[in-house]
mmCIF file of C-alpha atoms in Angstrom:
data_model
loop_
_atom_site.group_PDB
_atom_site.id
_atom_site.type_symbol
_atom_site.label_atom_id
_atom_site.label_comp_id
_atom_site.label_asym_id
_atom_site.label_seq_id
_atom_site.Cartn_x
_atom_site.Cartn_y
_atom_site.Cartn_z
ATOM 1 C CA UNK A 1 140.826 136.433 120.693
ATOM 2 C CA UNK A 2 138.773 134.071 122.579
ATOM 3 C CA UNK A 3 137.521 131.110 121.202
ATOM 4 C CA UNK A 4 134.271 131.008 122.575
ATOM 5 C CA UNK A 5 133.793 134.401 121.470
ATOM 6 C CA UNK A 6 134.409 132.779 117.479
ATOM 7 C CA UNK A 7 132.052 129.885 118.829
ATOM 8 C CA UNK A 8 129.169 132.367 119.792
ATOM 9 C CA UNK A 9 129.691 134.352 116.220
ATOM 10 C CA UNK A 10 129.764 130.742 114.114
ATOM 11 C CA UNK A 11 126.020 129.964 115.840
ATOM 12 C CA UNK A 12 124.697 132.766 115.647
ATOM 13 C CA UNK A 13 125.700 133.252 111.756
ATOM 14 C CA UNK A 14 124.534 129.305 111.100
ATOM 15 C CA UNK A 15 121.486 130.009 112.984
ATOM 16 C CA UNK A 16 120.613 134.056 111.702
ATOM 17 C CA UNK A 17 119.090 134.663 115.120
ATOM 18 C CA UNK A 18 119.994 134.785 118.578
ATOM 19 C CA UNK A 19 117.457 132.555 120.159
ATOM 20 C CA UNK A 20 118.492 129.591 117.502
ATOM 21 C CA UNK A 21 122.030 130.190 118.525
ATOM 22 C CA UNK A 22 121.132 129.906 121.949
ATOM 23 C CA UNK A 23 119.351 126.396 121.556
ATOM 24 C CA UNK A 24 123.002 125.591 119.598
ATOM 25 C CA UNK A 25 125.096 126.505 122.493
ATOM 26 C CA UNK A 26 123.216 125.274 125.105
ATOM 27 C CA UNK A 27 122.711 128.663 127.014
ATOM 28 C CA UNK A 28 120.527 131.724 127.393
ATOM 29 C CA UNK A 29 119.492 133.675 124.523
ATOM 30 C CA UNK A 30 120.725 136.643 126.526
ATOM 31 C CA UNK A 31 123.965 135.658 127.029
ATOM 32 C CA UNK A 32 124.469 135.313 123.458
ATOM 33 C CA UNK A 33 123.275 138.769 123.178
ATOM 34 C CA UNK A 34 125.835 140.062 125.483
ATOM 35 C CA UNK A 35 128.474 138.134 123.685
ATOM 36 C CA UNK A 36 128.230 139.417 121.057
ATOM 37 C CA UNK A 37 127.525 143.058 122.330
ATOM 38 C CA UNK A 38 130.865 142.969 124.562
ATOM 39 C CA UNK A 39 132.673 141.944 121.526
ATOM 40 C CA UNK A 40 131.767 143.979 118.847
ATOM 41 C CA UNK A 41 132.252 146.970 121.368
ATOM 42 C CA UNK A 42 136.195 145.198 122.116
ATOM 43 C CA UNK A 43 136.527 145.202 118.026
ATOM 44 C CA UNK A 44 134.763 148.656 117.760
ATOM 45 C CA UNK A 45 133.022 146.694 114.824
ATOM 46 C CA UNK A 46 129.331 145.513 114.018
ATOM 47 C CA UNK A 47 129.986 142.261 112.995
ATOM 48 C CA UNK A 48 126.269 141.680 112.077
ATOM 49 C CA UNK A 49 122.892 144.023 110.880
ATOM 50 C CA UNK A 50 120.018 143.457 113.168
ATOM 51 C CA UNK A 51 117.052 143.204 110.697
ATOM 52 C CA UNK A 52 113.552 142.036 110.869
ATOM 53 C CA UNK A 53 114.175 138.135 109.325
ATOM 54 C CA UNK A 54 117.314 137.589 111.669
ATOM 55 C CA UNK A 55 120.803 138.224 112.274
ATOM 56 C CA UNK A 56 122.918 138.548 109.319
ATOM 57 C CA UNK A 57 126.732 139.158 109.157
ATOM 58 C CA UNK A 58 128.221 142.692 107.980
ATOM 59 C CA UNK A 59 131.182 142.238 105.728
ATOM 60 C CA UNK A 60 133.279 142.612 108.724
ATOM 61 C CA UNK A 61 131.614 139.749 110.547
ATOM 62 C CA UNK A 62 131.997 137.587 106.825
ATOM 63 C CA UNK A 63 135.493 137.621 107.339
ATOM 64 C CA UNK A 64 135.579 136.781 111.163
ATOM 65 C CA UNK A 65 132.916 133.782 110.745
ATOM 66 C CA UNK A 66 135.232 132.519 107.518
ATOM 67 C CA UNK A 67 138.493 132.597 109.775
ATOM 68 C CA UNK A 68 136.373 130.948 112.836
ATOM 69 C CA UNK A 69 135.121 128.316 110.583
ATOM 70 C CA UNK A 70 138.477 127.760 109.657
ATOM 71 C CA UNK A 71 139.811 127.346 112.934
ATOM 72 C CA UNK A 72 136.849 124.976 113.856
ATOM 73 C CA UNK A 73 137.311 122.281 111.156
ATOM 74 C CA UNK A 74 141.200 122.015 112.289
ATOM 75 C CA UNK A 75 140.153 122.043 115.871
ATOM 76 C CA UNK A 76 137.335 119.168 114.977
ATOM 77 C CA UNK A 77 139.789 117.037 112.612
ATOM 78 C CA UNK A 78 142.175 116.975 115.609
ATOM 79 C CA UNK A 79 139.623 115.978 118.015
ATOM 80 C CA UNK A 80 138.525 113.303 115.316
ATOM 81 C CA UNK A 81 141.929 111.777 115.051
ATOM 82 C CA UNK A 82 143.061 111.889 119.085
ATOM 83 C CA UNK A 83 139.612 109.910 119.539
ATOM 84 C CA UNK A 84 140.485 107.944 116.961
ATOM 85 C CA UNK A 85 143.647 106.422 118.854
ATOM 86 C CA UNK A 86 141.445 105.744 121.928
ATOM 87 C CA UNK A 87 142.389 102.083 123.167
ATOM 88 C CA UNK A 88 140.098 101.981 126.151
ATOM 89 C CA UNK A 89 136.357 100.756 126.877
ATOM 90 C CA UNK A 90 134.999 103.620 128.662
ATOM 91 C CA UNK A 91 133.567 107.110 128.094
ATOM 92 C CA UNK A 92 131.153 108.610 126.095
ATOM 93 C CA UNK A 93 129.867 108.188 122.431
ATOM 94 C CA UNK A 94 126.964 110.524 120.832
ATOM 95 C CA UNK A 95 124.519 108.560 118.651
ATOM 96 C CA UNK A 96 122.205 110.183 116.589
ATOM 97 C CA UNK A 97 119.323 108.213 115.253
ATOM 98 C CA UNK A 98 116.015 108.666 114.139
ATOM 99 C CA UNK A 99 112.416 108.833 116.198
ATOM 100 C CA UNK A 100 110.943 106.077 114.971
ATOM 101 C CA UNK A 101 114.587 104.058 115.744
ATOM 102 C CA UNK A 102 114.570 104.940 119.081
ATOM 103 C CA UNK A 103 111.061 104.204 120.092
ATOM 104 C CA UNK A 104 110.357 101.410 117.730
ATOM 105 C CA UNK A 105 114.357 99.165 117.712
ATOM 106 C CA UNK A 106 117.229 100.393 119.919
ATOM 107 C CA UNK A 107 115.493 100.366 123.460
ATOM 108 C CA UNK A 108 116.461 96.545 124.104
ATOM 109 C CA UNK A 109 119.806 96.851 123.010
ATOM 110 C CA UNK A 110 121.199 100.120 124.971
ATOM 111 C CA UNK A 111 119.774 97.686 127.412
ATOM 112 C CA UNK A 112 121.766 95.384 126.490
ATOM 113 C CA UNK A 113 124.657 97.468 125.818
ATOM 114 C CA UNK A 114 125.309 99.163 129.192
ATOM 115 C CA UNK A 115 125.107 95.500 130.327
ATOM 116 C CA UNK A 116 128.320 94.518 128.133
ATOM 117 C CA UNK A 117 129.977 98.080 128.358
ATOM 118 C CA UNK A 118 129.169 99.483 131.520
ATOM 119 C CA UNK A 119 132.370 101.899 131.327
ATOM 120 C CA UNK A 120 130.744 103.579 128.358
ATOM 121 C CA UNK A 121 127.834 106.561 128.509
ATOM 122 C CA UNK A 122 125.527 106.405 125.357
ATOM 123 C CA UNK A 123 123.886 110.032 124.485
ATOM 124 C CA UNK A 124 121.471 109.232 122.073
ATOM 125 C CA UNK A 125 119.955 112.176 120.052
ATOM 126 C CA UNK A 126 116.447 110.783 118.641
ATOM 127 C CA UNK A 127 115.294 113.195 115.951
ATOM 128 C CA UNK A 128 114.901 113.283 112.157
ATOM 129 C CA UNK A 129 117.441 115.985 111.633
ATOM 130 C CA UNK A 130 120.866 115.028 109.750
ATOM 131 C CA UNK A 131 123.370 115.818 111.485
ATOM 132 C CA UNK A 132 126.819 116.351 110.927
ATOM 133 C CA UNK A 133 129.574 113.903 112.151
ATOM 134 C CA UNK A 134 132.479 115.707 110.618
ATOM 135 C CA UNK A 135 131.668 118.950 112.818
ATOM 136 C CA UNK A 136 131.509 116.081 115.500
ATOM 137 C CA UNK A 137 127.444 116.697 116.329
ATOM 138 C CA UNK A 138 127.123 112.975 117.337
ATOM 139 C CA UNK A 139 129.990 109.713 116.640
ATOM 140 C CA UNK A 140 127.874 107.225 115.270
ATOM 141 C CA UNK A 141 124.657 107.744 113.384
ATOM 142 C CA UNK A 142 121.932 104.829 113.065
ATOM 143 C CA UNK A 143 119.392 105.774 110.270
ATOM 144 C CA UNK A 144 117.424 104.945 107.780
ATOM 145 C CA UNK A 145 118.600 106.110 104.254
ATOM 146 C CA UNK A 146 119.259 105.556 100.528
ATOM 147 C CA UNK A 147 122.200 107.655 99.861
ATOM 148 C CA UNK A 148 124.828 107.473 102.736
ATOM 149 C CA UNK A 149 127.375 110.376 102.711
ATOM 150 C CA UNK A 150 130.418 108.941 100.649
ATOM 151 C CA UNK A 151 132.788 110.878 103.454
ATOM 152 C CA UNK A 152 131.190 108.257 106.230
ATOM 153 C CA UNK A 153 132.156 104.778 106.497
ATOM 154 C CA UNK A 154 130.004 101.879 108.284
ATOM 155 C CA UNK A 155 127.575 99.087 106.817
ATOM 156 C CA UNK A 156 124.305 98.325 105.974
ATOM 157 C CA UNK A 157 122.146 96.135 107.914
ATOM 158 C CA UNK A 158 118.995 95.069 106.001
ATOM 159 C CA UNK A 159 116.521 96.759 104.444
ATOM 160 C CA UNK A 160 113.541 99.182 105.632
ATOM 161 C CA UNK A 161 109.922 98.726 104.296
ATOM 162 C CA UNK A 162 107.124 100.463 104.786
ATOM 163 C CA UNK A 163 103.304 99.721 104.632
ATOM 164 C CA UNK A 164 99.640 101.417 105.422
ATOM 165 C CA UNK A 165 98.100 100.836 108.866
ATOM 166 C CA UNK A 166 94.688 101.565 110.681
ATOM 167 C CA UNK A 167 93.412 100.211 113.639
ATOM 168 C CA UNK A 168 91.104 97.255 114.065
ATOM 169 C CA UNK A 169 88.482 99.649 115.577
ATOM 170 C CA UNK A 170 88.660 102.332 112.773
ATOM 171 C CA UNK A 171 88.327 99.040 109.957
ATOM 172 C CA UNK A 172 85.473 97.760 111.576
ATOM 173 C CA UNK A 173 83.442 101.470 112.124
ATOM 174 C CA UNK A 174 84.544 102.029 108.234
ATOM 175 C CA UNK A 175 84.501 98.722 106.699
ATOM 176 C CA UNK A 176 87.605 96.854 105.248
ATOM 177 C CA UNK A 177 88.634 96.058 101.928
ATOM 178 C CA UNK A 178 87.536 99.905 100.690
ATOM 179 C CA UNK A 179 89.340 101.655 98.166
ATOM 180 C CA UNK A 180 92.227 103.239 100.179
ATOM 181 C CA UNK A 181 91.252 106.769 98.686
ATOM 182 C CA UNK A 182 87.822 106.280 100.706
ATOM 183 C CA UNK A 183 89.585 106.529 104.805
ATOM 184 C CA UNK A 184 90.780 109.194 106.082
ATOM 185 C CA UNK A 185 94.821 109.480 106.524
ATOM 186 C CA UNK A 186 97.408 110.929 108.642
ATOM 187 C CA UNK A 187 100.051 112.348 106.590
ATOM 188 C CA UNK A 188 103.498 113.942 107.989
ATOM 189 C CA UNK A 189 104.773 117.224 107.666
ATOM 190 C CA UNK A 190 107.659 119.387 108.301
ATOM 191 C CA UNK A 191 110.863 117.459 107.962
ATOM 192 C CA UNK A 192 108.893 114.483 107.230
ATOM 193 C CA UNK A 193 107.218 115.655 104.647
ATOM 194 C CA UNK A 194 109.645 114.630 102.259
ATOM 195 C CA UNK A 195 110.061 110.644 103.240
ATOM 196 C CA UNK A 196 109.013 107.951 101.158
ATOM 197 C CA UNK A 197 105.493 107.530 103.405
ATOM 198 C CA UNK A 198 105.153 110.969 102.679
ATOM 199 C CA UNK A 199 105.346 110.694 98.847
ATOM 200 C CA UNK A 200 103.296 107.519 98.135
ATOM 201 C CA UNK A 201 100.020 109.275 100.322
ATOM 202 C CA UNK A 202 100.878 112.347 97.728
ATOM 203 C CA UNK A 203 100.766 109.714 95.110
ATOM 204 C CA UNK A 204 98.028 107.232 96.300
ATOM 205 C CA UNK A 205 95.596 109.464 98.336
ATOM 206 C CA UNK A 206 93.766 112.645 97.701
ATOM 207 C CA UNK A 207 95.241 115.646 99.779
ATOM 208 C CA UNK A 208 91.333 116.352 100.480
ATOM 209 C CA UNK A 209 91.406 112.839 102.548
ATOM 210 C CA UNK A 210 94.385 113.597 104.236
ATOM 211 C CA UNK A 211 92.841 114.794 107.769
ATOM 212 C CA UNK A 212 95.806 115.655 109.884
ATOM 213 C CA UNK A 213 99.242 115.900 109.413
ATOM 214 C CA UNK A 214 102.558 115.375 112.020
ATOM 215 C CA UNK A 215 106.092 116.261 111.850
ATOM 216 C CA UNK A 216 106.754 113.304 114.349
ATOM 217 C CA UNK A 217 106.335 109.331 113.665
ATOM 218 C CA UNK A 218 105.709 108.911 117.101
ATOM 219 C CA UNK A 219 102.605 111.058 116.705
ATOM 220 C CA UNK A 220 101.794 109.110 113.840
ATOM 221 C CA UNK A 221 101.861 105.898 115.451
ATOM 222 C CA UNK A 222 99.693 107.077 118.152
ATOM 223 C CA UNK A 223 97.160 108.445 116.185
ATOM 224 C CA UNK A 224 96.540 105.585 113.924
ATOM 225 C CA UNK A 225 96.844 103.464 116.999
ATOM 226 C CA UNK A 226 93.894 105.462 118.660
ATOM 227 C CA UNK A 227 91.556 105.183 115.411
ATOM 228 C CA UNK A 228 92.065 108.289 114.105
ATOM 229 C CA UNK A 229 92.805 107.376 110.131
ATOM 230 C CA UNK A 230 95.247 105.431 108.070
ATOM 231 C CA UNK A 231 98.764 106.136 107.561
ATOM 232 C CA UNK A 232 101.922 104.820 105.853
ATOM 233 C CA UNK A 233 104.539 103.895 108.610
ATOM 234 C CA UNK A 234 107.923 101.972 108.835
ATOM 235 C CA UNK A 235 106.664 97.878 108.933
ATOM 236 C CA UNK A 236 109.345 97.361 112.217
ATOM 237 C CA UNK A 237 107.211 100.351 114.240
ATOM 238 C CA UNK A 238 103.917 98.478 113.097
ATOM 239 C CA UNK A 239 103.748 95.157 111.770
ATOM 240 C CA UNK A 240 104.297 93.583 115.709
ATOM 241 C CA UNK A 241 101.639 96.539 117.255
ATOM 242 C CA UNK A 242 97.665 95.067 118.327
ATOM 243 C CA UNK A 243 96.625 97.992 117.934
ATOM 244 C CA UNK A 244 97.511 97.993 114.253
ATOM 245 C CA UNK A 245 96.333 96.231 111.234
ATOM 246 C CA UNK A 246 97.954 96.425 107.773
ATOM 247 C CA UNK A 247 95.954 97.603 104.941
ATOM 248 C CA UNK A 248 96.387 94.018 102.343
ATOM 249 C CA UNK A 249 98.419 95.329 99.393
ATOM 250 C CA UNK A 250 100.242 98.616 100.384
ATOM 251 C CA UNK A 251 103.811 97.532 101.502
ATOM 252 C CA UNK A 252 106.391 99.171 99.474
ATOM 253 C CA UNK A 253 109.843 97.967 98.042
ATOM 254 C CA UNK A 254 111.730 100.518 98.689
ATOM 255 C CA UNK A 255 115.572 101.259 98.189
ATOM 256 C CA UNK A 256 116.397 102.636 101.737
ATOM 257 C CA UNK A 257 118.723 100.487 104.443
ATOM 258 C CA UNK A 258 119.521 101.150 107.907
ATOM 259 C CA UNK A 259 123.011 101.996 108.485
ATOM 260 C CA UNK A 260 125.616 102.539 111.177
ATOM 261 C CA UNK A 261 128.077 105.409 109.895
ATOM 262 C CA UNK A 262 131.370 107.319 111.382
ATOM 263 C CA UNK A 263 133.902 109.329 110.248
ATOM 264 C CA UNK A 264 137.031 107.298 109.390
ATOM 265 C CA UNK A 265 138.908 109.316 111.837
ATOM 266 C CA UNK A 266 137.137 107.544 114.726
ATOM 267 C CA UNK A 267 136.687 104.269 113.585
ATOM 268 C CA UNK A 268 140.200 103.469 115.395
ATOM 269 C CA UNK A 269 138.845 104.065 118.793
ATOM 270 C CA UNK A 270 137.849 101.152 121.191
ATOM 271 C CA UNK A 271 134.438 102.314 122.312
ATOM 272 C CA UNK A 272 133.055 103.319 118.807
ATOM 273 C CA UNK A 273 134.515 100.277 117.038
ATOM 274 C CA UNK A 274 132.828 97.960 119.975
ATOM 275 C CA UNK A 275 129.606 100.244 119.866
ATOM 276 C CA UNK A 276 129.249 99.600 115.834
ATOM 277 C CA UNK A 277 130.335 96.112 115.791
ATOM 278 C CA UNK A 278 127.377 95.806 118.700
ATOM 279 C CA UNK A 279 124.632 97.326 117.256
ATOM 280 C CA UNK A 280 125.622 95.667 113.492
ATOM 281 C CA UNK A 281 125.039 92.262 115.270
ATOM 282 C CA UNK A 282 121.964 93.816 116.523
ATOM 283 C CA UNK A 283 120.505 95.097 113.792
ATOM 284 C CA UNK A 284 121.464 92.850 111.446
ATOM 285 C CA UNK A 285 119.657 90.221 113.478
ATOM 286 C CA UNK A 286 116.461 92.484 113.362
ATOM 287 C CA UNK A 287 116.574 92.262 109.753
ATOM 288 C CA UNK A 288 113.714 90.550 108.520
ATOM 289 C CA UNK A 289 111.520 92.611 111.637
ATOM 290 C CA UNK A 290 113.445 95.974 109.565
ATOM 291 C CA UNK A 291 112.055 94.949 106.149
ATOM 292 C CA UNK A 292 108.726 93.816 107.362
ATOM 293 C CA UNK A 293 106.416 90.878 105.804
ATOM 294 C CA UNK A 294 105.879 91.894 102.334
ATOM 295 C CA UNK A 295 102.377 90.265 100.829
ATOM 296 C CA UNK A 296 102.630 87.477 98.477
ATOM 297 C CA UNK A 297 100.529 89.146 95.736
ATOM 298 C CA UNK A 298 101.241 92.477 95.617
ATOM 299 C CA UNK A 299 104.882 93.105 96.990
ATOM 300 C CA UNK A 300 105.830 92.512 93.467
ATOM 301 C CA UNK A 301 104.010 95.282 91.810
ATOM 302 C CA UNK A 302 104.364 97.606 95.159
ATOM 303 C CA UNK A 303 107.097 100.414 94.486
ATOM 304 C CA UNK A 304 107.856 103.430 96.200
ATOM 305 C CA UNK A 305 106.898 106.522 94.251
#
């Protein structure tokens, strides 16, 4: 059987719909469909009910995706360890990171980086999905987190805080020093809903003040930046900004760190060893910018909810 034809199956189980699966494989939603149509017509099987919610497997296709998903995390740990033995500078390394890292930190050091390593290709995935290193979705992830995955390997580089920010235009149409109940605020949503920002607004701020809501820090930036309320935002995509001023008392100690993680099976190779031991200089230089400038009188008392 042909692998691609397990490949196509695998996404379009993970994904219970053919459009998802498509976005997966990087082609055409019907191509997927006429995947899977010439091969459950070779099997003479359904391998999956068409219902209204999605794609779901039969007990036919059960056993199919189980053997595929077999054959994929022995095809992946093999990958993982050849990589791993890699001895030269050159070729390509997937990074996945977060939004706010890639607008708000990394920009001046891939500068710097294809500088140093011009014989390695950086694709850099910005978005606040996890992914999955083991199934090889990216090499190296940069994020910010409390509770690393005890399977990766890699370091910490400094603490993240976090603080609330309006602009100087919306402080001075509202007045400053108000109760922080009385603005308006941004808030996040989707899979930002569930960040530490996102909790201390739940905490702090009265959903009925909460105006508008993003599933994107970049959108969050921008909007506070163009007056539109108050918002909680990472202190390194802020605290530096004109167009922002911090709201006295609201930075939070918080417990999560940025961190550069692997797998162990690629921490052998040249280019991924070079690209973490570059970017832990980096960042680890960045740190105090990372944690932010806590205030005097209140960073104390300041916790994250």
């Amino acid at each position: 059987m042909d692998w691609d034809d397990l490949r196509y199956v695998l996404a379009i189980s993970r994904a219970a719909g053919l459009s998802p699966a498509a976005r997966a494989l990087g082609v055409n939603p019907s191509s997927v469909y006429r995947r899977l149509e010439a091969l459950e017509q070779r099997l003479e099987v359904r391998l999956f009910e068409r219902l209204r919610s999605g794609y779901r497997l039969t007990e036919s296709g059960e056993a199919l995706a189980e053997a595929a998903a077999r054959m994929e995390t022995e095809a992946l740990a093999v990958e993982r360890r050849v990589l791993g033995t890699d001895v030269r500078l050159q070729g390509h390394i997937r990074v996945a990171t977060s939004e706010a890292f890639a607008l708000h930190v990394l920009p001046p050091h891939l500068a710097e980086f294809r500088t140093m390593y011009p014989g390695v290709s950086l694709d850099v995935s910005a978005s606040n999905q996890i992914v999955d290193l083991t199934r090889r979705d990216a090499d190296i992830a940069i994020r910010a987190t409390a509770t690393p995955p005890d399977h990766l390997v890699g370091r910490s580089v400094g603490r993240v805080g976090v603080a609330s920010y309006a602009s100087p235009a919306y402080l001075d149409a509202q007045g400053r020093g108000r109760p922080l109940a009385e603005y308006d605020w941004i808030g996040f949503d989707g899979q930002l809903a569930h960040i530490r920002q996102a909790r201390w607004i739940a905490h702090n701020i009265p959903d009925t003040r909460v105006k508008l809501r993003f599933d994107s820090i970049g959108a969050v930036v921008a909007a506070v930046s163009h007056g539109v309320g108050c918002s909680s935002l990472p202190c390194f995509a802020a605290d530096a900004d004109p167009r922002m001023e911090r709201l006295p008392g609201t930075y939070l100690v918080t417990d999560v760190q940025a961190w550069l993680l692997t797998h162990p099976d690629l921490r052998k190779s040249a280019r991924i060893r070079a690209c973490l031991q570059f970017f832990g200089t980096r960042l680890a230089a960045d740190a105090a910018r990372l944690q932010g400038r806590p205030d005097p009188e209140t960073a104390a008392q300041a916790v994250s909810p």
